[in-house]
Tab-separated table of C-alpha atoms and ligand atoms in Angstrom:
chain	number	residue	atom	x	y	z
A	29	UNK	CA	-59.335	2.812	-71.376
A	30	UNK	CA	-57.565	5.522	-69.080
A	31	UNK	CA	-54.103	3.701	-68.152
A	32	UNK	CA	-51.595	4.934	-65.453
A	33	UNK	CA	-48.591	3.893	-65.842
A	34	UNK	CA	-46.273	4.489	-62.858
A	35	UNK	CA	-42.105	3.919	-63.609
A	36	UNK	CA	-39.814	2.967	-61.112
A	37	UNK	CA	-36.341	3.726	-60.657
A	38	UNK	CA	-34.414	0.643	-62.336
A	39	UNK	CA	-32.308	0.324	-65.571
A	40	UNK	CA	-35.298	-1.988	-66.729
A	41	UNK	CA	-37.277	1.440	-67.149
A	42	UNK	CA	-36.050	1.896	-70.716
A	43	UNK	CA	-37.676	-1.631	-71.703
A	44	UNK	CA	-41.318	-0.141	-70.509
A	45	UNK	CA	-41.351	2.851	-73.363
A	46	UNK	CA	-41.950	-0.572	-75.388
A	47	UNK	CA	-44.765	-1.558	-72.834
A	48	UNK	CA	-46.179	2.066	-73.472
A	49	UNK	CA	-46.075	2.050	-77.128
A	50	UNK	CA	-48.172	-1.462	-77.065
A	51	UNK	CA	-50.945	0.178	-75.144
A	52	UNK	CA	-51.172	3.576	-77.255
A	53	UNK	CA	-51.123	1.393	-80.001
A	54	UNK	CA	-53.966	-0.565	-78.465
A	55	UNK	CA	-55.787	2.832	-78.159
A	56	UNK	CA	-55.245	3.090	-74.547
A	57	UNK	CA	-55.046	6.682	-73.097
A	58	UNK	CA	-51.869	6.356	-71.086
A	59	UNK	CA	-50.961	8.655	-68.246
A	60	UNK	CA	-46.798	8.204	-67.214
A	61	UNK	CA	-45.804	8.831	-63.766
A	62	UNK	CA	-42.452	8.182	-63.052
A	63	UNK	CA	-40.763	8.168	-59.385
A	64	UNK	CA	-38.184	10.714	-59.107
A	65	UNK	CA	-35.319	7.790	-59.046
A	66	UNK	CA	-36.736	6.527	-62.429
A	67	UNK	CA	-35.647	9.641	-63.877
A	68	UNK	CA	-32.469	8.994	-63.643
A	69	UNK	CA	-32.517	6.797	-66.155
A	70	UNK	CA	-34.898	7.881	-68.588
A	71	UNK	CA	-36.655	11.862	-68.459
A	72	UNK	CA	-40.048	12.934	-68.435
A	73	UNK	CA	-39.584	13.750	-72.005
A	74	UNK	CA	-39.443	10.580	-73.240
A	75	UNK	CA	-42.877	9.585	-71.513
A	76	UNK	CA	-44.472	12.750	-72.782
A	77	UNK	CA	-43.489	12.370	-76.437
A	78	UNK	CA	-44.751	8.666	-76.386
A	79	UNK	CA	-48.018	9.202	-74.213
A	80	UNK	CA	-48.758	12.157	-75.826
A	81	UNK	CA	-49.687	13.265	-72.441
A	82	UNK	CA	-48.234	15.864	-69.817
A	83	UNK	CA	-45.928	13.580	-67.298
A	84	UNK	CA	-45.475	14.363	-63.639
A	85	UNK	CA	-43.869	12.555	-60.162
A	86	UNK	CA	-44.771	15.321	-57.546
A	87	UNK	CA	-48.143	16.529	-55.991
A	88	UNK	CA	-47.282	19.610	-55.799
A	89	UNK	CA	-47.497	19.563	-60.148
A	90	UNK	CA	-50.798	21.312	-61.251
A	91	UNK	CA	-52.309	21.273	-57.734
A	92	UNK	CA	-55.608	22.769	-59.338
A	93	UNK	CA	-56.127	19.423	-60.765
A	94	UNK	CA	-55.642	17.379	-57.598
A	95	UNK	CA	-53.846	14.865	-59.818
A	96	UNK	CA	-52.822	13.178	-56.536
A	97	UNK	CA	-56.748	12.117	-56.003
A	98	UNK	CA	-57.693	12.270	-59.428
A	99	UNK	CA	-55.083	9.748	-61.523
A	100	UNK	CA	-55.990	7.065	-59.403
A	101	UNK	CA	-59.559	7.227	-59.094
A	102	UNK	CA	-60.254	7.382	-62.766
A	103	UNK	CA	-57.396	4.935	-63.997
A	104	UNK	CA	-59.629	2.089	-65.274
A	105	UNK	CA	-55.891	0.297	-64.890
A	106	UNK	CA	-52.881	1.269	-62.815
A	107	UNK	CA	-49.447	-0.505	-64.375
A	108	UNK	CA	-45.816	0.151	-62.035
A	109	UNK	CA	-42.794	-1.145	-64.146
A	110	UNK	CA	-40.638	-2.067	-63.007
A	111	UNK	CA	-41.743	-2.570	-59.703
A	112	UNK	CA	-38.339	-2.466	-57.674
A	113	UNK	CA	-38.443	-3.713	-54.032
A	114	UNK	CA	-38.307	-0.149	-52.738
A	115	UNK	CA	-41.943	0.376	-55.022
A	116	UNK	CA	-43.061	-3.088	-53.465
A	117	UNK	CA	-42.414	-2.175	-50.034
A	118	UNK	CA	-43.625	1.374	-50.124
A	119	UNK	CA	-46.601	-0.233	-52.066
A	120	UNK	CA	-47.130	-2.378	-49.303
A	121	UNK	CA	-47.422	0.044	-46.467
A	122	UNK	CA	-48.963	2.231	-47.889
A	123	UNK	CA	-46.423	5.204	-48.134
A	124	UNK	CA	-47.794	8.145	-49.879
A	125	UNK	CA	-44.330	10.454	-50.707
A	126	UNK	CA	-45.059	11.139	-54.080
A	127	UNK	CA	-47.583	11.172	-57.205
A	128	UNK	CA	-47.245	6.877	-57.940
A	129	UNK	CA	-47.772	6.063	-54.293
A	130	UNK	CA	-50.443	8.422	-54.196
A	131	UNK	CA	-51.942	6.974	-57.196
A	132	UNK	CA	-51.642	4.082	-55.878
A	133	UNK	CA	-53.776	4.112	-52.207
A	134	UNK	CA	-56.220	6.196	-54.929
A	135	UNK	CA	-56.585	3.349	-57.537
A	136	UNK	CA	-60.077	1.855	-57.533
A	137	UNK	CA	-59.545	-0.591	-60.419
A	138	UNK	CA	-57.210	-3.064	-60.802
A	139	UNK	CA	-53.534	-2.743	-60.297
A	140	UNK	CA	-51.003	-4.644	-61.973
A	141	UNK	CA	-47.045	-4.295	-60.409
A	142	UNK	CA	-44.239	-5.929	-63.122
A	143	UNK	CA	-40.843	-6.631	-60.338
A	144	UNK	CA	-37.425	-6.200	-61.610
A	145	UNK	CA	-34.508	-6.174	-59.383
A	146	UNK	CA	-31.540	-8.478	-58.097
A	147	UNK	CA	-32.701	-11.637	-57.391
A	148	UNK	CA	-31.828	-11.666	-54.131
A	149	UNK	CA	-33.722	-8.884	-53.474
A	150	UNK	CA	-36.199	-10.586	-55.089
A	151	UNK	CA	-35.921	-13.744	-52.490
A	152	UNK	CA	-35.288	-11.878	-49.448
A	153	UNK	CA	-37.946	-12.407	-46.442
A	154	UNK	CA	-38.795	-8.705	-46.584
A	155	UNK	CA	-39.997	-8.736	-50.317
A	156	UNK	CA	-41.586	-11.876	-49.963
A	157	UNK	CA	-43.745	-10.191	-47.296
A	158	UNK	CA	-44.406	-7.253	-49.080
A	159	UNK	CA	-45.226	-9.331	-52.472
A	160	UNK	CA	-47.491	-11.861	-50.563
A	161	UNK	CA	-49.152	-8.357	-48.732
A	162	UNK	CA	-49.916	-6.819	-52.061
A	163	UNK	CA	-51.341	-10.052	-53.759
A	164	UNK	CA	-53.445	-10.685	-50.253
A	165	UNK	CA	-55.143	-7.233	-51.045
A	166	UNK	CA	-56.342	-8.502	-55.018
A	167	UNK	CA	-53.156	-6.849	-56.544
A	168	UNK	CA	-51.630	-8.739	-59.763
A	169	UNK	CA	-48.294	-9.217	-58.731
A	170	UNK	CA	-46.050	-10.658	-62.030
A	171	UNK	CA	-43.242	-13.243	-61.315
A	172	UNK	CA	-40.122	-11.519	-62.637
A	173	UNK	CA	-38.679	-13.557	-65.772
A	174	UNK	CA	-35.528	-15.159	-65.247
A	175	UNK	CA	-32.020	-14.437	-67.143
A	176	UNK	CA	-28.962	-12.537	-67.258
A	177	UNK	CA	-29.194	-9.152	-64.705
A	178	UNK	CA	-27.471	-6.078	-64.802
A	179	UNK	CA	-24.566	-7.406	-63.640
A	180	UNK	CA	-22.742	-10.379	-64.754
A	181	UNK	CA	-24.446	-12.840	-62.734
A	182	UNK	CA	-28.365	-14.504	-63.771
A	183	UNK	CA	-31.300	-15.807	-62.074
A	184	UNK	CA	-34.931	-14.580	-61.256
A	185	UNK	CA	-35.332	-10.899	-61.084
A	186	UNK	CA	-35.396	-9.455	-64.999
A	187	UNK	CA	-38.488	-7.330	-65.726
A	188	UNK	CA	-40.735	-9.421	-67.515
A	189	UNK	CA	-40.959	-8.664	-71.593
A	190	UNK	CA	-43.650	-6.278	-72.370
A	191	UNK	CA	-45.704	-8.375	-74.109
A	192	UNK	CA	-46.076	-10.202	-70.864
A	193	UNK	CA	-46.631	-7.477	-68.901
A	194	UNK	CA	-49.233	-6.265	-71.957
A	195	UNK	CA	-51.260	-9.146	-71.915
A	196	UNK	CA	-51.562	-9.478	-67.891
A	197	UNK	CA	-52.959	-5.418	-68.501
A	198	UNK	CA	-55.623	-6.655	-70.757
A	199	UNK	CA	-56.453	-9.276	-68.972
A	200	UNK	CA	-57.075	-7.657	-66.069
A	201	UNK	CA	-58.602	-4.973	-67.921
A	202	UNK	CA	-61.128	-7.365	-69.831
A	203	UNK	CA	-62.094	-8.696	-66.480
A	204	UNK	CA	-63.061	-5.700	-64.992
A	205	UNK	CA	-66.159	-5.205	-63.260
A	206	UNK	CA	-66.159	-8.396	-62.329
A	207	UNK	CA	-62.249	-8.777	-61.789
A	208	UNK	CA	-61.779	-11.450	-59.548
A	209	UNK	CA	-58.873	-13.663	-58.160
A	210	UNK	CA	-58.402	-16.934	-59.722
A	211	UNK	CA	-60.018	-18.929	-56.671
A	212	UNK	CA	-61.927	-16.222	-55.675
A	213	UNK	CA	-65.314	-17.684	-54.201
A	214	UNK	CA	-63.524	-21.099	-53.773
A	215	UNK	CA	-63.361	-23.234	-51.022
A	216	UNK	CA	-59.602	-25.250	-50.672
A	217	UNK	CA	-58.715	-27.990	-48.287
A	218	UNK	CA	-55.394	-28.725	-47.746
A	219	UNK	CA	-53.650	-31.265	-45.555
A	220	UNK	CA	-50.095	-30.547	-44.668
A	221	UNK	CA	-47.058	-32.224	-41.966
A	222	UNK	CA	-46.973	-35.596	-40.532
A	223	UNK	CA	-49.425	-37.746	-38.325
A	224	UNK	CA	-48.368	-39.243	-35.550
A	225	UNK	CA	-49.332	-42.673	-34.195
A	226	UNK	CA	-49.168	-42.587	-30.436
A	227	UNK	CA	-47.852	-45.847	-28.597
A	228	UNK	CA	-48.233	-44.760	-25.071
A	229	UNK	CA	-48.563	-41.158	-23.966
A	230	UNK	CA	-45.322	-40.110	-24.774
A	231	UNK	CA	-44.598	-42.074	-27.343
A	232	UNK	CA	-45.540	-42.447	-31.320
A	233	UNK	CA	-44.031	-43.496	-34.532
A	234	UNK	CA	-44.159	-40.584	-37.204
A	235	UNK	CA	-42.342	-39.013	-40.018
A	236	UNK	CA	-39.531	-36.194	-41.195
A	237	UNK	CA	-42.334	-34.180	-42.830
A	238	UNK	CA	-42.141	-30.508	-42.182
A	239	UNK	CA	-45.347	-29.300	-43.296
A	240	UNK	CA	-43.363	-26.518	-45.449
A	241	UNK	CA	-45.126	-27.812	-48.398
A	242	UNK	CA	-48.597	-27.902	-47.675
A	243	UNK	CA	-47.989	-23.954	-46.083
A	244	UNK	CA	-46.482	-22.876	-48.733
A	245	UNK	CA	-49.565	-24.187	-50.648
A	246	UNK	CA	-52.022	-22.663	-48.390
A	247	UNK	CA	-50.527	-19.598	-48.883
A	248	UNK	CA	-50.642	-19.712	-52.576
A	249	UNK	CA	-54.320	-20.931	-52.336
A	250	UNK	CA	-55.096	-17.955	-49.822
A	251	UNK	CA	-53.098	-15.348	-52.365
A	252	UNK	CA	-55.034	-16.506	-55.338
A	253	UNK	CA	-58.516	-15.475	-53.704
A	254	UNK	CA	-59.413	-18.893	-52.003
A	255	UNK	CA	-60.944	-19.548	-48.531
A	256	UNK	CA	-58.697	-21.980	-47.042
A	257	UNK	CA	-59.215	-24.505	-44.469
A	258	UNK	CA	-55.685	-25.731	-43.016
A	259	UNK	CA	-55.665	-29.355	-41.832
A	260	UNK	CA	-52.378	-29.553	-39.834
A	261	UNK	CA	-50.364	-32.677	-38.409
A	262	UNK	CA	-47.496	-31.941	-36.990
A	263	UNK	CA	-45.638	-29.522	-38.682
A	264	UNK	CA	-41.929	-27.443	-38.007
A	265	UNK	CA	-43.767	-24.294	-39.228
A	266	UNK	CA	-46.012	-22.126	-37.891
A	267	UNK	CA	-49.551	-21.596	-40.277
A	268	UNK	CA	-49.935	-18.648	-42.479
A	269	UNK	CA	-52.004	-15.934	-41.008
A	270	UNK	CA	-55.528	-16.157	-42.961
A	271	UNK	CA	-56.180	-19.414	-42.857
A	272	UNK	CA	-58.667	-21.716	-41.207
A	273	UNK	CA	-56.418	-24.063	-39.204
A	274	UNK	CA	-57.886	-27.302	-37.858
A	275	UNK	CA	-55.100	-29.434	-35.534
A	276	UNK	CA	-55.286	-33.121	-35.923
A	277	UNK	CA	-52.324	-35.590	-34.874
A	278	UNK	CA	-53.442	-39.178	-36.455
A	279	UNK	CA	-54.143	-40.815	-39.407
A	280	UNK	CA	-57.739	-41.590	-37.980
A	281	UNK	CA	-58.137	-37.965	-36.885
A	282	UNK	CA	-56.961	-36.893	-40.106
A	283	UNK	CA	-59.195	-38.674	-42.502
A	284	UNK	CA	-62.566	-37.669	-40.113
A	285	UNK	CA	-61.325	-34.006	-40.920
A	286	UNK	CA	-60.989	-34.608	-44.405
A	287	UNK	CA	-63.777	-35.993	-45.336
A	288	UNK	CA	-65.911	-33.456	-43.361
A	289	UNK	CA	-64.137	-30.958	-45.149
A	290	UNK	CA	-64.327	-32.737	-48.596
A	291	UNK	CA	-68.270	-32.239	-49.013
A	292	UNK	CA	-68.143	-28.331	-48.326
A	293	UNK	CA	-64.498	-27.929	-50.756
A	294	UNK	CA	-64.169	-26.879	-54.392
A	295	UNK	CA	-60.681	-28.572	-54.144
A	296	UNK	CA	-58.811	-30.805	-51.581
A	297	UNK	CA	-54.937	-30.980	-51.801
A	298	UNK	CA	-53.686	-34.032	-49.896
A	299	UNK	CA	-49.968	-32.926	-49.153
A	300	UNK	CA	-49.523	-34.515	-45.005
A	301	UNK	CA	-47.470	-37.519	-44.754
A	302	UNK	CA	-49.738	-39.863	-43.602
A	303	UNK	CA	-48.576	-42.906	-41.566
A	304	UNK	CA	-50.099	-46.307	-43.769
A	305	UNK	CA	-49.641	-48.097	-40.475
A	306	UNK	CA	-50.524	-47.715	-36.577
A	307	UNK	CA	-49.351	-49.422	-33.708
A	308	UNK	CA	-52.356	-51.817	-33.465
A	309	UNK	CA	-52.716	-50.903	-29.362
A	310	UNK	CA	-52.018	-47.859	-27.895
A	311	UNK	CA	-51.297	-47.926	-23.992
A	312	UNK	CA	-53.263	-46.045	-21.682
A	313	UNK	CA	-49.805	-45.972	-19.552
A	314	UNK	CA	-46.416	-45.439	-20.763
A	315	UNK	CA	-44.506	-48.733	-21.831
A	316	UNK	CA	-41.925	-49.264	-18.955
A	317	UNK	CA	-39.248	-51.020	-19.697
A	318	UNK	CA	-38.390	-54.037	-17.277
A	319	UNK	CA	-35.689	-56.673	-16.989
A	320	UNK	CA	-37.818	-59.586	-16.758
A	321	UNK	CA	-39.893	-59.682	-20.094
A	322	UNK	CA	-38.949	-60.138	-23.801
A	323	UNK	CA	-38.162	-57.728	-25.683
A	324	UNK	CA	-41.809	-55.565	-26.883
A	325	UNK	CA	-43.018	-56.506	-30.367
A	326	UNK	CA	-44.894	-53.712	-31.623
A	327	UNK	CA	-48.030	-55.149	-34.214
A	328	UNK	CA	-49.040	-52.539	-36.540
A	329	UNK	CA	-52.342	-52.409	-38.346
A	330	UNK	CA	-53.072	-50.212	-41.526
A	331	UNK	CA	-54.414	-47.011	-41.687
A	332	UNK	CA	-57.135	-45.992	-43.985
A	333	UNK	CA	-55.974	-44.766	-47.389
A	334	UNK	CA	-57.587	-41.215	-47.488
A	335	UNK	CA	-56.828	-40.080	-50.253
A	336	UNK	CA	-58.337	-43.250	-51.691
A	337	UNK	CA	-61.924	-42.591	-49.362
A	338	UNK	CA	-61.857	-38.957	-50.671
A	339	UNK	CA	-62.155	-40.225	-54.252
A	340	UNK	CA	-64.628	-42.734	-53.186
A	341	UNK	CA	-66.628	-40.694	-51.047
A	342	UNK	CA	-66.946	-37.814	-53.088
A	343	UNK	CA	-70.930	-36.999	-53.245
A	344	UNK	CA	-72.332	-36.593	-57.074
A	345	UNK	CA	-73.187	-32.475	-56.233
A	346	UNK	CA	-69.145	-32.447	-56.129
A	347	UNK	CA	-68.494	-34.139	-58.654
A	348	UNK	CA	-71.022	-32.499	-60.681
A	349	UNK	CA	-69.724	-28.916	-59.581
A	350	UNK	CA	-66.397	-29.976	-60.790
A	351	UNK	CA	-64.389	-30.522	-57.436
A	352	UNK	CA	-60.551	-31.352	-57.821
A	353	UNK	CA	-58.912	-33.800	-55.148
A	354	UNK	CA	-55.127	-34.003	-55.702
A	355	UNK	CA	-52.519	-36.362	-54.301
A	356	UNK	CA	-48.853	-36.156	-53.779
A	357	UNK	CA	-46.475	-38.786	-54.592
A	358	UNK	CA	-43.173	-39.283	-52.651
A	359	UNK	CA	-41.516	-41.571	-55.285
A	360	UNK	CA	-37.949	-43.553	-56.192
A	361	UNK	CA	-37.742	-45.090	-58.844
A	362	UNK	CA	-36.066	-48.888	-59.482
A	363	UNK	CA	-35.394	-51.732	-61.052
A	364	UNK	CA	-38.733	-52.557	-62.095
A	365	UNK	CA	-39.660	-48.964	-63.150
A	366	UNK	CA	-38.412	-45.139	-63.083
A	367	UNK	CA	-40.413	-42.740	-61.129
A	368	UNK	CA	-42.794	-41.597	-63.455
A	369	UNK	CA	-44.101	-45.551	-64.243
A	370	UNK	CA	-44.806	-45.359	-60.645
A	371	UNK	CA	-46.612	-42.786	-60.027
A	372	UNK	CA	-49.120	-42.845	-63.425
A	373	UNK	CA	-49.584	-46.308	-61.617
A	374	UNK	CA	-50.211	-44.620	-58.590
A	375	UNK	CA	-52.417	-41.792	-59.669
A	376	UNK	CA	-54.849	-44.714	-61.548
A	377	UNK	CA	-54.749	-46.542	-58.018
A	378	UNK	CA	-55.828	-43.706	-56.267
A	379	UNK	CA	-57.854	-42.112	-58.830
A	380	UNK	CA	-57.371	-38.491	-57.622
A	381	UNK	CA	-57.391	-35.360	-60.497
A	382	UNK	CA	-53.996	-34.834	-59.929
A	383	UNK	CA	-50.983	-36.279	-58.722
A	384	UNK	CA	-48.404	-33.996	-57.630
A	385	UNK	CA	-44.828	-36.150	-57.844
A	386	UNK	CA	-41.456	-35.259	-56.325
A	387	UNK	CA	-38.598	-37.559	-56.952
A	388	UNK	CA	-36.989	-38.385	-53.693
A	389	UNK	CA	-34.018	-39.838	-52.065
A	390	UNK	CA	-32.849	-39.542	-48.213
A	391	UNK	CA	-31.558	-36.188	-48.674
A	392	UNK	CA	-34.433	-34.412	-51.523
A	393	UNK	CA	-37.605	-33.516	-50.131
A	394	UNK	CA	-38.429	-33.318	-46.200
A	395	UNK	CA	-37.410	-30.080	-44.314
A	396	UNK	CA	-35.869	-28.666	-47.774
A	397	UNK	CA	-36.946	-25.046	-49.308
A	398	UNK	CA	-36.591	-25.899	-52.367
A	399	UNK	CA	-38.530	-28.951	-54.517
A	400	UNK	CA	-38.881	-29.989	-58.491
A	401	UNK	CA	-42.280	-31.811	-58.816
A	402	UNK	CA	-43.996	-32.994	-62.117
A	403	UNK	CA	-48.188	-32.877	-62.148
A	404	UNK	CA	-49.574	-35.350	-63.824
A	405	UNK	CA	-53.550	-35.316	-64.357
A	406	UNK	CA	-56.471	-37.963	-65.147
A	407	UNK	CA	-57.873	-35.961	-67.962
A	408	UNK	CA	-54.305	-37.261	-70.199
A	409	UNK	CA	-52.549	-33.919	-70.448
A	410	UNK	CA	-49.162	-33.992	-70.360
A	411	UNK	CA	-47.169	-34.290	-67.559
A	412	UNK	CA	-45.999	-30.465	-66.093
A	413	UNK	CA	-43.155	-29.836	-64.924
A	414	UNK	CA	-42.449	-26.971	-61.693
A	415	UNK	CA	-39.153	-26.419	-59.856
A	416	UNK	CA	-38.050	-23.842	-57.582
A	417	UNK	CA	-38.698	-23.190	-53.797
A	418	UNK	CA	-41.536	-24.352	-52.103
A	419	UNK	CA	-43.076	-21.159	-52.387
A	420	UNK	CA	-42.665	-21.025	-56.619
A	421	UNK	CA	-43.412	-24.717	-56.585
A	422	UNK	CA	-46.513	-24.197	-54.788
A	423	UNK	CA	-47.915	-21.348	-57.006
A	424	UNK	CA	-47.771	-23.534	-60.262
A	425	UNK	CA	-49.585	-26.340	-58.421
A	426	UNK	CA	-52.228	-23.694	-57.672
A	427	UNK	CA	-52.161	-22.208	-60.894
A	428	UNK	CA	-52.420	-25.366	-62.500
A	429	UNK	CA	-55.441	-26.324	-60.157
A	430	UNK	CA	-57.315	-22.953	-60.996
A	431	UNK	CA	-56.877	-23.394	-64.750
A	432	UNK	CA	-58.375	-27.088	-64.324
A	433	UNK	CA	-61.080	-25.865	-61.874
A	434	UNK	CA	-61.820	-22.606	-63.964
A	435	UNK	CA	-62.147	-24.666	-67.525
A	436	UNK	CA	-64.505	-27.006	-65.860
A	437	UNK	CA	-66.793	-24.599	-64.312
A	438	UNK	CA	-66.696	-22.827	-68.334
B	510	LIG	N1	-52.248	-40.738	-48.347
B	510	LIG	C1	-53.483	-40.830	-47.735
B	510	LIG	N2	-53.705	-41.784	-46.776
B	510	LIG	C2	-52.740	-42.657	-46.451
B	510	LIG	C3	-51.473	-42.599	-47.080
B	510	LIG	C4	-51.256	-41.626	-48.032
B	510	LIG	O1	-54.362	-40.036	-48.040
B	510	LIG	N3	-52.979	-43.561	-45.518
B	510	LIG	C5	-52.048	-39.726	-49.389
B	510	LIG	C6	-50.926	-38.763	-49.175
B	510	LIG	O2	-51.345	-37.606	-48.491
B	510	LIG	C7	-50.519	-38.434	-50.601
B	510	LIG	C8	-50.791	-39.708	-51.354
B	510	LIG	O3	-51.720	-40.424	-50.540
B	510	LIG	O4	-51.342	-37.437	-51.160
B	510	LIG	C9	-49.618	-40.583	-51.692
B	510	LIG	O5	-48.933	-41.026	-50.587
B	510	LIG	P1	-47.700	-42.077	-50.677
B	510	LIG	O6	-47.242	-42.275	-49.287
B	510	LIG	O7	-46.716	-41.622	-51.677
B	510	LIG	O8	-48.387	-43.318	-51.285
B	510	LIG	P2	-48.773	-44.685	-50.663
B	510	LIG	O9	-50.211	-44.872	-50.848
B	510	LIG	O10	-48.259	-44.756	-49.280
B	510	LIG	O11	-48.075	-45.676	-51.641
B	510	LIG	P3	-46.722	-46.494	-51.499
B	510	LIG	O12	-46.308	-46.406	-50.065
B	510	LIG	O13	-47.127	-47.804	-51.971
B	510	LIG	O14	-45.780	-45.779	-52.437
């Protein structure tokens, strides 16, 4: 297969003549184009002695050959490692300055980008964006490993090992033709934020849910190929841009959407706070509050346990076609029992595929960024474990969901 494999200007460049030597060993015919800045830390000879192949970074090399047209459109594969945050961002805007960004707007297979850089280059907004703009478009976009950086400090950012970066090439390349998405096709229904249950028109009882999760999900869903259908309570954040959003505020209103939703979805993700109880009458007129009566008693009735109906309700075509309904569990964990007890209990209660599980106390969970879940599943694997931010967190729940989705459809 005709590789391109575009360098970028980092110290992690030397670690890619590795990543070279696995695909020529592999029998790949690998074309080198560095960026200018990458030169600076290893020269073209290197790549040309190793590819066995002439190496350029500027279009105005060989113009005959129109290598600025011509690398990209017959790459079966293009490869950028490491892919710093200036590659990312020029990557995502489509900047066209020299032979790898050219290469790149050119590339009609798949495209593979391997990050290394400081990790809070890594973490800022603006490579977020650029990351989450690549991915949207079908690019593979690795996570960067984690470990010691240049410097002395450590965290995620470190080019990942070329093996790594190796077999995410072949897989992609192995998949070609048909190279999809991992939820490409797939329909995913996600509930995120809090209900509220009105009292009176201005008033209602509801929760400290910020809805950060179940974006950060629907991003993750939306990134990995998915058509996503957004069922949002109240939430502090605004939704991702390509999503289907559908507004509801109660319990009631919530669980109508849901189970609508259920019978067209490949996977519902249940991650709103929904209230268990309601005020048991809601007043037309708001409550005043008067001198002469007792104090109000407010009666509350129980809401419907959707989660539960979804299980229930599931039609046998969904079931048959595989469809995944998972559950989050806010637990603590007690005298009686520690937090996993509680929610294996919970997750044969409810009955869902999966049970996503954070551990919380008054100051973990709501409004944070950041979250450490466990997933437990139905089918008896073993418990998996994801920390991180939201965002990181979010993208091993969807992994995990389109490796249980994608063995079940095998
Ligand atoms: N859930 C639901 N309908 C409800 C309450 C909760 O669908 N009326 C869903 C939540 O979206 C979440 C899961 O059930 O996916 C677990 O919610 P949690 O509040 O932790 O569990 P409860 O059923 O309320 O159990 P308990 O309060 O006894 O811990």
């Amino acid at each position: 297969m005709r590789i391109v494999l575009g360098v970028g200007g980092g110290i992690a460049a030397y670690k890619v003549a590795s990543l070279l030597r696995l695909f020529t060993e592999a029998g790949h015919d690998v074309t080198v184009v560095p960026t200018e800045a990458s030169t600076r830390f290893i020269g073209t000879a290197t790549w040309e002695a190793l590819s066995g192949n002439p190496v350029s970074n500027s279009v105005f090399d060989d113009v005959h050959l129109v290598n600025h047209v011509r690398l990209g459109h017959e790459a079966d594969l293009v490869v950028v490692a490491p892919a710093t945050a200036d590659l990312l961002a020029k990557a995502a805007t489509g900047q066209a300055g020299d032979l790898l960004t050219n290469t790149l707007l050119m590339a009609h297979g798949p495209v593979l980008f391997a990050p290394a850089m400081h990790t809070e280059m890594w973490q800022h907004a603006a490579t977020r964006a650029n990351v989450e703009t690549l991915r949207s478009r079908g690019a593979a976009v690795l996570e960067p490993a984690s470990g010691r950086l240049t410097g002395a400090d450590s965290g995620p950012g470190r080019l990942p090992e070329p093996q790594v970066i190796f077999d995410a090439a072949m897989a992609l390349l192995q998949g070609q033709g048909d190279y999809q998405l991992p939820l490409a096709g797939r329909t995913v229904t996600i509930s995120a934020g809090g209900t509220r249950e009105p009292l009176d028109p201005v008033r209602f009882l509801g929760n400290r849910s910020s809805g950060k999760q179940g974006v950060a999900l629907a991003v993750a869903a939306r990134n990995a190929g998915a058509s996503v259908r957004l069922l949002a309570a109240h939430m502090d954040v605004p939704p991702p841009a390509g999503v289907e959003v559908v507004r509801v505020e109660t319990a009631l209103e919530l669980r109508e959407a849901a189970l609508h939703a259920a019978a067209v979805s490949d996977v519902v993700i249940m991650s709103a706070a929904v209230a268990d109880f309601r005020p048991a009458e809601v007043s037309d007129t708001k409550i005043k509050k008067r001198d002469d009566t007792a104090d109000p008693v407010i009666t509350l009735v129980r809401n419907p346990d959707i989660l539960q109906e979804l299980v229930e309700q599931r039609t046998a075509g969904a079931a048959a076609a595989g469809q995944l309904i998972v559950g989050f569990a806010a637990e603590t964990g007690d005298s009686q029992g520690d937090v996993l007890a509680y929610a294996e209990a919970k997750l044969q209660r409810k009955g869902c595929d999966l049970l996503v599980v954070n551990h919380v106390g008054t100051d973990k969970v709501f409004g944070q960024d950041s979250n450490s879940v466990v997933i437990l599943s139905r089918s008896g694997s073993e418990p998996q474990e994801a920390s991180g931010t939201k965002t990181e967190v979010s993208e091993a729940i969807i992994r995990r969901i389109s490796f249980e989705l994608n063995r079940v459809s095998l």
